[in-house]
Coordinates of C-alpha atoms in Angstrom, one line a residue:
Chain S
X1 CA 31.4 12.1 -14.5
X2 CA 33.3 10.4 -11.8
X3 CA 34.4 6.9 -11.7
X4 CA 32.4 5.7 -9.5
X5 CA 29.1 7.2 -10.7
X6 CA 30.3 5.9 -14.1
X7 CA 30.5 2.6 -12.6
X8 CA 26.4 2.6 -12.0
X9 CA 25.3 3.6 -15.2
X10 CA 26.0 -0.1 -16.1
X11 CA 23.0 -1.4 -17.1
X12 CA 23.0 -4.8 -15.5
X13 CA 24.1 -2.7 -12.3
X14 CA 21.5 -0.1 -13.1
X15 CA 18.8 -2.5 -13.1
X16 CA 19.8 -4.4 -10.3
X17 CA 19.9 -1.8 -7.7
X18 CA 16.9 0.2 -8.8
X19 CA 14.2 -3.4 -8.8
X20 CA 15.6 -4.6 -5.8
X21 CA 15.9 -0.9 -4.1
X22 CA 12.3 -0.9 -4.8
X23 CA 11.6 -4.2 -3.3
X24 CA 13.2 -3.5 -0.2
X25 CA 15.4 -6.1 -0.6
X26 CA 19.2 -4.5 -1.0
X27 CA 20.9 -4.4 2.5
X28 CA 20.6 -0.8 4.5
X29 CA 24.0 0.5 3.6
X30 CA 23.5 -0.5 -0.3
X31 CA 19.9 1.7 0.2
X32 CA 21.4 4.7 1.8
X33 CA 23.9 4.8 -1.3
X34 CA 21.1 4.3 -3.8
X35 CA 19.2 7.0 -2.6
X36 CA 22.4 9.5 -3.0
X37 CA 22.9 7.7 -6.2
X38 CA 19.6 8.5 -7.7
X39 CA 19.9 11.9 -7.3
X40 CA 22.6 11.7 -9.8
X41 CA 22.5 9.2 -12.5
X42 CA 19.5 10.0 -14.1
X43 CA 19.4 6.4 -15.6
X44 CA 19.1 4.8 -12.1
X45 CA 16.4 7.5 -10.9
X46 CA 14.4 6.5 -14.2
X47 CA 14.4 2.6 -13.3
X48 CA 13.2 3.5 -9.9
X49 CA 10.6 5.1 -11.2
X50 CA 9.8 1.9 -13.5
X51 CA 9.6 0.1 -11.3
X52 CA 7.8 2.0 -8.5
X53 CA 4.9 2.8 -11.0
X54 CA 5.0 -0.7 -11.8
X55 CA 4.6 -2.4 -8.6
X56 CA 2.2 0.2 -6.7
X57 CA -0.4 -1.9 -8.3
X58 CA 0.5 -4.5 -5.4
X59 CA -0.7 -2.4 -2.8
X60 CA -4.5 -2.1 -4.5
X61 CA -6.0 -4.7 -1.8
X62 CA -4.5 -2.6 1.4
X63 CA -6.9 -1.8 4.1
X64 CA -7.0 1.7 5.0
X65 CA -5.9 2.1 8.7
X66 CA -6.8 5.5 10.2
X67 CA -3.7 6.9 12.1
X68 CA -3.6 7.7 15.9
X69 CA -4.6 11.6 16.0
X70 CA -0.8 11.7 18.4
X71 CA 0.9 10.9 14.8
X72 CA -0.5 14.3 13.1
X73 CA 0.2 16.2 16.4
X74 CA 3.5 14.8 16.4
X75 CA 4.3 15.2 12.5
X76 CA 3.5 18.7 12.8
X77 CA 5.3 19.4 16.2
X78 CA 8.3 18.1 14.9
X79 CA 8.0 20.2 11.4
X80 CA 7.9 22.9 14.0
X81 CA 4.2 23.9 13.1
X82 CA 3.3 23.8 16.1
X83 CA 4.8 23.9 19.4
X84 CA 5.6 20.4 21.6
X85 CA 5.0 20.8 25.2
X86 CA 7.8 19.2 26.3
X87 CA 9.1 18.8 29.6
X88 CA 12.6 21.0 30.6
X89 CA 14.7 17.7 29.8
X90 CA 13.0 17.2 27.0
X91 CA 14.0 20.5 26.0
X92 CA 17.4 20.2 27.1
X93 CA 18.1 16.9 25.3
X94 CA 16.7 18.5 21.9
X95 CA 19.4 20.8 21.8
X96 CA 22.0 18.6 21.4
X97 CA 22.4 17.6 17.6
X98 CA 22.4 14.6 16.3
X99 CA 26.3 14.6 15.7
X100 CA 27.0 15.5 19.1
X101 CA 24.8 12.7 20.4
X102 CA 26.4 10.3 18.3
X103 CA 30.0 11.4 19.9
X104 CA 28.8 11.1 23.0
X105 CA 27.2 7.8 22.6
X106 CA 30.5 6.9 20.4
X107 CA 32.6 7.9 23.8
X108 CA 30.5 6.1 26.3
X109 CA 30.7 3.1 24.6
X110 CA 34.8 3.4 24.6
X111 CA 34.8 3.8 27.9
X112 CA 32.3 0.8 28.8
X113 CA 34.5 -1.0 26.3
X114 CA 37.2 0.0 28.6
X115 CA 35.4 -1.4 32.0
X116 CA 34.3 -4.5 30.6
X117 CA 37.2 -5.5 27.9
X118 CA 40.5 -4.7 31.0
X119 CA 42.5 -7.1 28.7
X120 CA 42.7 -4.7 26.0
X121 CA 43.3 -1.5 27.6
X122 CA 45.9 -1.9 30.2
X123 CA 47.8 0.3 28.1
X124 CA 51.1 1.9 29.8
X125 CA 50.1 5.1 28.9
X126 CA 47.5 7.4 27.5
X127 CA 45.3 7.8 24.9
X128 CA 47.5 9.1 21.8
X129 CA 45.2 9.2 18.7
X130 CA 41.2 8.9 18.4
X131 CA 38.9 9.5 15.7
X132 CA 35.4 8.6 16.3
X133 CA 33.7 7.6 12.8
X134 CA 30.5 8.5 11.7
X135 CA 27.9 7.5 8.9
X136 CA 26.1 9.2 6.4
X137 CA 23.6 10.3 8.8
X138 CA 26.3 11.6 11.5
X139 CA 25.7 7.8 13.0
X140 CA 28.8 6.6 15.1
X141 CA 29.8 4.0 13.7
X142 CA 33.5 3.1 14.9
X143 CA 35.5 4.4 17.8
X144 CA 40.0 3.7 16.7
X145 CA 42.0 4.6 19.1
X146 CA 45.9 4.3 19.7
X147 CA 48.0 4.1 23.5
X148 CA 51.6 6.1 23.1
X149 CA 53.5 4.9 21.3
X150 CA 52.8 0.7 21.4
X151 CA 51.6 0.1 18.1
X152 CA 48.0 -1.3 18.7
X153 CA 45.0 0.1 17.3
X154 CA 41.6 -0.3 19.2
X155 CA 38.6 -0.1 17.1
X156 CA 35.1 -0.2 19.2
X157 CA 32.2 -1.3 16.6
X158 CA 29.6 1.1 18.2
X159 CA 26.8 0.2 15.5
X160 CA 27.9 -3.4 13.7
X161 CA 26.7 -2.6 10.2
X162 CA 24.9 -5.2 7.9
X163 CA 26.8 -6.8 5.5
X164 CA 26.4 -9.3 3.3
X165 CA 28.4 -12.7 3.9
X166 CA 30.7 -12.0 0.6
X167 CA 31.6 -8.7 2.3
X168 CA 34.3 -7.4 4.8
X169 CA 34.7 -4.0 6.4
X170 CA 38.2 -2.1 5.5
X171 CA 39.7 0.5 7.9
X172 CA 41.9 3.0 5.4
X173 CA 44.4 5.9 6.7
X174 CA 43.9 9.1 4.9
X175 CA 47.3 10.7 4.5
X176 CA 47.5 14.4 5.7
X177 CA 50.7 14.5 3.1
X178 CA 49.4 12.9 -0.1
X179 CA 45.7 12.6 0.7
X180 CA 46.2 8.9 -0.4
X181 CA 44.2 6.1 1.3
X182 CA 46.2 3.2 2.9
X183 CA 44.8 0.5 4.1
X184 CA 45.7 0.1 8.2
X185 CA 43.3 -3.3 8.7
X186 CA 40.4 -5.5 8.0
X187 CA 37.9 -5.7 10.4
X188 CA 36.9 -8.7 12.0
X189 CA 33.0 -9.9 11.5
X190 CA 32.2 -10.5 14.8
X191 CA 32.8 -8.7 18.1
X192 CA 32.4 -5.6 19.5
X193 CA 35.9 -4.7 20.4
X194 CA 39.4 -5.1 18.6
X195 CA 43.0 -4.8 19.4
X196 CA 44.5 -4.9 16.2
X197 CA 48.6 -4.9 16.2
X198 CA 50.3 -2.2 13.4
X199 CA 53.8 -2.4 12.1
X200 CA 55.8 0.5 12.3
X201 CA 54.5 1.5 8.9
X202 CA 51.2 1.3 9.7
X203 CA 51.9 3.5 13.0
X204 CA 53.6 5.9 10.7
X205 CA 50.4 6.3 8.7
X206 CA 48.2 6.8 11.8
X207 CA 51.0 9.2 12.8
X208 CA 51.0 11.1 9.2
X209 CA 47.0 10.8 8.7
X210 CA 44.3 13.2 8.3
X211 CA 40.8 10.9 8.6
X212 CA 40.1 7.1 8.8
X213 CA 37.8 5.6 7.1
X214 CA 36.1 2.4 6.3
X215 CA 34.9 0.9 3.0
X216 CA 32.8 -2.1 2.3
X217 CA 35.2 -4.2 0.0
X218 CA 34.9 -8.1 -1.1
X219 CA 35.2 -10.6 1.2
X220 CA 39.1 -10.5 2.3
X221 CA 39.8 -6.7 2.1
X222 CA 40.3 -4.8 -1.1
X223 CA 42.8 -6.8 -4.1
X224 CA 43.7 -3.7 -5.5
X225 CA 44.7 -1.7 -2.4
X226 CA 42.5 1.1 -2.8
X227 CA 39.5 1.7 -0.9
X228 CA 35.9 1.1 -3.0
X229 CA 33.5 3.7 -3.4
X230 CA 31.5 2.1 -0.8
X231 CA 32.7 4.6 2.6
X232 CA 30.6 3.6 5.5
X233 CA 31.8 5.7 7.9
X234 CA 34.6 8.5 8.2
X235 CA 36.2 10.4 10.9
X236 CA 39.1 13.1 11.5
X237 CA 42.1 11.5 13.5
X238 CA 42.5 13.4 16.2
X239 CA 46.3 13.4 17.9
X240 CA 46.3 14.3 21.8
X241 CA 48.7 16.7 23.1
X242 CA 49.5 15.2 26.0
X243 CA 50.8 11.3 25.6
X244 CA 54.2 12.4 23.6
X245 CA 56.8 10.6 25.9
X246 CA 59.7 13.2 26.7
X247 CA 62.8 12.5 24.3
Chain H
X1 CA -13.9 5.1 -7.5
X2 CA -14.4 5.0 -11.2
X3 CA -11.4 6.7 -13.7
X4 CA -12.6 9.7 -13.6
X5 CA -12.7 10.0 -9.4
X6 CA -9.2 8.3 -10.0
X7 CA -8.1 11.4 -12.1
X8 CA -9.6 14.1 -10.0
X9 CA -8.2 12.5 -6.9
X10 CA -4.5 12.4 -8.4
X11 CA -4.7 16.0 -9.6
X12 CA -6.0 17.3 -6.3
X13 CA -3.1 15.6 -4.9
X14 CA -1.1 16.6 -7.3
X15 CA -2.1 20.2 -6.3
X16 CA -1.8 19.8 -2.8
X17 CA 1.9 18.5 -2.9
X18 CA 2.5 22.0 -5.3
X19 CA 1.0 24.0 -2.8
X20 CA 3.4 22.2 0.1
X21 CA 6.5 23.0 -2.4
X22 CA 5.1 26.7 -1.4
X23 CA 5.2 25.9 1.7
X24 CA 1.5 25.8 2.3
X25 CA 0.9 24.2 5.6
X26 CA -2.8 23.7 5.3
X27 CA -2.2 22.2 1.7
X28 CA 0.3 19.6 3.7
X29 CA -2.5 19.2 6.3
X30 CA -4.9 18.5 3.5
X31 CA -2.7 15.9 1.7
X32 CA -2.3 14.3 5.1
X33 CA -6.1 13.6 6.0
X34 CA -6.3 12.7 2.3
X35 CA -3.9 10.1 2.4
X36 CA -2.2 9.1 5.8
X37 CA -5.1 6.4 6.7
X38 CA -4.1 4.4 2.8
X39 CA -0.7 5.4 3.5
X40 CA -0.9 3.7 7.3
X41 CA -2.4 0.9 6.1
X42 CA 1.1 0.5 3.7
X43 CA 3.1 1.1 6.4
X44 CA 1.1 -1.6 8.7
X45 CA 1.3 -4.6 6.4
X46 CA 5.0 -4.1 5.9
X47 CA 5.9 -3.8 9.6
X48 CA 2.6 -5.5 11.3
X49 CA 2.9 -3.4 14.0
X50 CA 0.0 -0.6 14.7
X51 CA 2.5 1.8 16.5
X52 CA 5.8 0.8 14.2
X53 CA 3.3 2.2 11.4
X54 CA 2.4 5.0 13.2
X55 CA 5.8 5.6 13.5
X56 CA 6.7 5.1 9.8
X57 CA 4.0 7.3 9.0
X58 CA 5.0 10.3 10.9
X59 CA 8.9 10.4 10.1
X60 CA 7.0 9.5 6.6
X61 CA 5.0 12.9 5.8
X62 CA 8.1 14.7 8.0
X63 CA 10.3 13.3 4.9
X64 CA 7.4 14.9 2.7
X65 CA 7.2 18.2 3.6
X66 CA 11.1 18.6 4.0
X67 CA 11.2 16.6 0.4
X68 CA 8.3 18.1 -1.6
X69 CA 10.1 19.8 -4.3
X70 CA 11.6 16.2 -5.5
X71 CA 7.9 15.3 -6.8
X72 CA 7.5 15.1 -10.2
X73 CA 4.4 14.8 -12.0
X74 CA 5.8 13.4 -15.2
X75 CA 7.6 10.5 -13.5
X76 CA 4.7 9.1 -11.8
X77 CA 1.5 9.4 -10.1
X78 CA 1.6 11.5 -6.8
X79 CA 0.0 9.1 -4.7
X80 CA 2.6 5.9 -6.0
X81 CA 5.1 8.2 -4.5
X82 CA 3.6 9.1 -1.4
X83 CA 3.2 5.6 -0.7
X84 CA 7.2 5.3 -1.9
X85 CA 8.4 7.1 0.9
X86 CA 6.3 5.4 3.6
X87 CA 7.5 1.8 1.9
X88 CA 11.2 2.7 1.9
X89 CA 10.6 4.1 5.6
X90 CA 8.8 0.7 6.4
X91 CA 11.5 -1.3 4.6
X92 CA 14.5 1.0 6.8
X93 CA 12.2 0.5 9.9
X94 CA 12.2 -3.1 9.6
X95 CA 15.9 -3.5 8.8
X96 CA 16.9 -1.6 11.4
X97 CA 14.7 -3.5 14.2
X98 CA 16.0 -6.7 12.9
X99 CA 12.9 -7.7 14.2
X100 CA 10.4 -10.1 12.8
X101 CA 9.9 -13.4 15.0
X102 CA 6.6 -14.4 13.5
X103 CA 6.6 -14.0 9.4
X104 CA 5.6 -18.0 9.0
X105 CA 1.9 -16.5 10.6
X106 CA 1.8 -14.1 7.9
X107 CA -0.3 -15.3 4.5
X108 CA 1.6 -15.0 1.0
X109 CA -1.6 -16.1 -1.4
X110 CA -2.5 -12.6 -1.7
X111 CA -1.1 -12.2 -5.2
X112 CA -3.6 -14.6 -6.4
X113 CA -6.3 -12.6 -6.9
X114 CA -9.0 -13.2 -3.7
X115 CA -12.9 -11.5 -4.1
X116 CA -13.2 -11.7 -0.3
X117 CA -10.4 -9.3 0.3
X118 CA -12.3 -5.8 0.3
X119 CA -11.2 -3.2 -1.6
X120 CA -11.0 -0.1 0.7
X121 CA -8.3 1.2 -1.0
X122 CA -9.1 5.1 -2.4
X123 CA -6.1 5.1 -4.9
X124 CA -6.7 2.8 -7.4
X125 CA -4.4 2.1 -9.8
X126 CA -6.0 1.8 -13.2
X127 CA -7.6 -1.4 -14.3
X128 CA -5.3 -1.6 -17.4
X129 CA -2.0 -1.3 -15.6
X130 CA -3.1 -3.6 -12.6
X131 CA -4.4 -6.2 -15.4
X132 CA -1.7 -5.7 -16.7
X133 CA 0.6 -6.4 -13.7
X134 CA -1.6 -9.8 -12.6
X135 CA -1.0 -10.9 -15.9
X136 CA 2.8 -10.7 -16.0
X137 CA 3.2 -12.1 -12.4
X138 CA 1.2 -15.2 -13.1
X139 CA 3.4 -16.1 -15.9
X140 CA 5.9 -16.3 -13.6
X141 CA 7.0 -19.4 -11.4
X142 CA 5.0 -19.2 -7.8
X143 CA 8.4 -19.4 -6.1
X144 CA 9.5 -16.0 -8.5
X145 CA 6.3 -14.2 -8.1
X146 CA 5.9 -15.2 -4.3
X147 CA 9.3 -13.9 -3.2
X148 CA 9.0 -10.7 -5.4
X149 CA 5.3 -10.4 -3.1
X150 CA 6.8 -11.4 -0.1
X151 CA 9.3 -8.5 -0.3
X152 CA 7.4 -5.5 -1.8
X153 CA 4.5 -6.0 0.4
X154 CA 5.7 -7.4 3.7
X155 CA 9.0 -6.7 3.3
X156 CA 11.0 -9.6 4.3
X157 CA 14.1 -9.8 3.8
X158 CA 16.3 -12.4 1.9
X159 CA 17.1 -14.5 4.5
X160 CA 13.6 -14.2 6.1
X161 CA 12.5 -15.5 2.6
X162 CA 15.1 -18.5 2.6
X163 CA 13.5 -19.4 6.0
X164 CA 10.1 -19.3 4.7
X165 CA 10.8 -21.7 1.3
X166 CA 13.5 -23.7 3.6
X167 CA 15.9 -22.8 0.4
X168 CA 19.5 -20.8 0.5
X169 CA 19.6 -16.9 0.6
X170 CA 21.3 -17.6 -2.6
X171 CA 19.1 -19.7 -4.1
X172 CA 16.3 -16.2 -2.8
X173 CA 18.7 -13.9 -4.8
X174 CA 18.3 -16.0 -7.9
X175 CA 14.7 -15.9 -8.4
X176 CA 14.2 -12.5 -7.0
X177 CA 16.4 -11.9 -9.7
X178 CA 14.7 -13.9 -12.5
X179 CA 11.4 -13.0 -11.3
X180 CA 12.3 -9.5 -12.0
X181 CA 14.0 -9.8 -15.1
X182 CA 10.8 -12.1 -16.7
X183 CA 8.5 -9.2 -15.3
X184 CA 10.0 -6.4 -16.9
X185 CA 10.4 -8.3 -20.3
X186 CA 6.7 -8.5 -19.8
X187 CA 5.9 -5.4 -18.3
X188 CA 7.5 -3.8 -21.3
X189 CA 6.1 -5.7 -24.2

């Protein structure tokens, strides 16, 4: 079993996530990770079902509200039983996938970023690295991009996550040598846009990475330099052929 | 409904979501006009919005069908997790929107038992475990039990349930938590 499975059979753990997943009370990140979790610890899929048959009882005085008869139609139209009259743009947009809408979205952004935040991209020269990060649910969540060669990493926050108040985001480089994480930055709280200045070691490790990614970690950034289980969003680094200054 | 309507109705539904794990559409059609008005009505008092629930309810029964083989009969009753899916849709819904301006308009006495409230509801739970359930929830503290209420049923959130008592989110956290931990000492006696 891996560590961090191992690290949610703890009981007090367990029992945590699985009453308050029920309730609707854990934050949407911790929720998405619960419902991968429960599909394997068996402990944590059994306290979910405690608790679920426990507390449906709470529902016994809930009127019955008969649905719009557009909710079936749709329901089934979308399960592909039957099929949508859609207009041709309709169509059109449908094709794209999610992902692709999400890089899209992801780019937009970095370039509205671009029109409306001047003070942080007069960069001297082009765009060097990118990797556009996505959630779980091919979601983009973070746009990082670096200029040449001048050592500043922009991050655009294309969906701000929520995160509790004892919590900070972690941006980690994924080394293409060792696969190692490394940590590149904490991410600010608040804002949309960040220029965030590397040292020449931290350049190096865009230069020599794979993927970023970011964790959730405790408030402050991780204390024991390695990123937590907790990945909200990854992304392949993507070097661009053309900004390499001639030597 | 007496038991015995109770029992049929869980095993037809029971049935229905089998059939759907055969990828019986009619079956799925079926389970839907069986269910999707109760179901709505879940997905309306969490989000108090008639086309929100409409909403919840369709990417609901989409999540069913594409999720129908993860139903199992000996973890629970088909109809508690039917009504799962549409919560945890609700609850996701809600998070996402960030959206509730008016929760102080909303009532929270409803876990103390009211006769006028009436009880259209088609899936009962049964007597003993509902009894059973009241029982444990009164012996807790009002500010325990109403949080735990307050979050299953209209899914606030924390902070919307700090608001409501004027008391810190942490202060929420704390007796969510011991609320929880008296009612499963109880539950399981």
């Amino acid at each position: 079993m891996p560590n961090s499975i191992n690290r949610y059979s703890h009981p007090a753990i367990v029992e945590h996530l699985a009453s308050n997943y029920v309730l609707g009370t854990l934050t949407p990140h911790v929720s998405k990770r619960v419902d991968t979790l429960r599909k394997q610890v068996d402990v944590l899929e059994e306290n979910i079902h405690f608790w679920q048959n426990r507390l449906i009882g709470l529902n016994q005085q809930t009127q019955a509200i008969e649905p719009k008869p557009q909710t079936w139609q749709n329901s089934s139209e979308q399960l592909g039983f039957e099929a949508p009259k859609l207009a041709i743009w309709k169509r059109l947009y449908q094709q794209f996938s999610q992902a692709k809408l999400a890089y899209a979205f992801a780019f937009s952004m970095l370039f509205i970023g671009m029109l409306y935040y001047p003070q942080l991209t007069t960069q001297p020269t082009s765009l060097s690295y990118v990797a556009v990060l996505t959630d779980e649910q091919e979601q983009a969540h973070v746009v990082a991009s670096t200029y040449g060669e001048n050592l500043q990493l922009i991050l655009n926050i294309v969906n701000q996550p929520e995160l509790d108040t004892d919590q900070t985001m972690e941006l980690w480089a994924i080394s293409k040598s060792d696969q190692q994480a490394r940590s590149l930055s904490v991410i600010p709280q608040q804002g949309q846009l960040h220029q965030i200045l590397l040292t020449q070691a931290q350049w190096r490790l865009i230069k020599d990475s794979h993927s970023l990614v970011i964790t959730i970690e405790d408030e402050g950034g991780s204390a024991i330099g390695e990123p937590s289980e907790d990945v909200l969003s990854k992304g392949l680094c993507v070097r661009l052929q053309d900004w390499q200054q001639p030597s | 409904m007496n038991s015995a309507e109770q029992h049929d109705l869980a095993k037809q539904l029971t049935l229905l979501i089998g059939q759907c794990q055969l990828g019986d559409r009619q079956a799925f059609q079926q389970l839907y006009q069986l269910t999707s008005a109760q179901l709505n009505g879940i997905a309306y008092r969490i989000t108090q919005n008639l086309d929100c629930a409409n909403e919840v309810l369709q990417e609901a029964f989409i999540q069913i069908w594409q999720n129908c083989h993860q139903y199992r009969a000996d973890k629970g009753e088909p109809f508690t997790w039917l009504a799962s899916i549409v919560r945890y849709r609700a609850y996701d819904r809600l998070r996402h929107l960030e959206r509730r301006q008016n929760h102080n308009t909303l009532t929270f006495d409803e876990f103390h038992d009211s006769p006028t409230v009436s009880q259209t509801a088609a899936f009962n739970l049964a007597e003993l475990d509902k009894k059973q359930l009241d029982r444990c929830l009164s012996q807790l503290s009002d500010h325990h039990s109403q949080s735990i209420i307050m979050a299953y049923i209209y899914g606030c959130s924390r902070d919307e349930i700090s608001d409501y008592f004027k008391a810190p989110v942490n202060t929420i956290k704390s007796w969510i938590r011991r609320g929880l931990g008296s009612l499963k000492l109880c539950l399981t006696q």
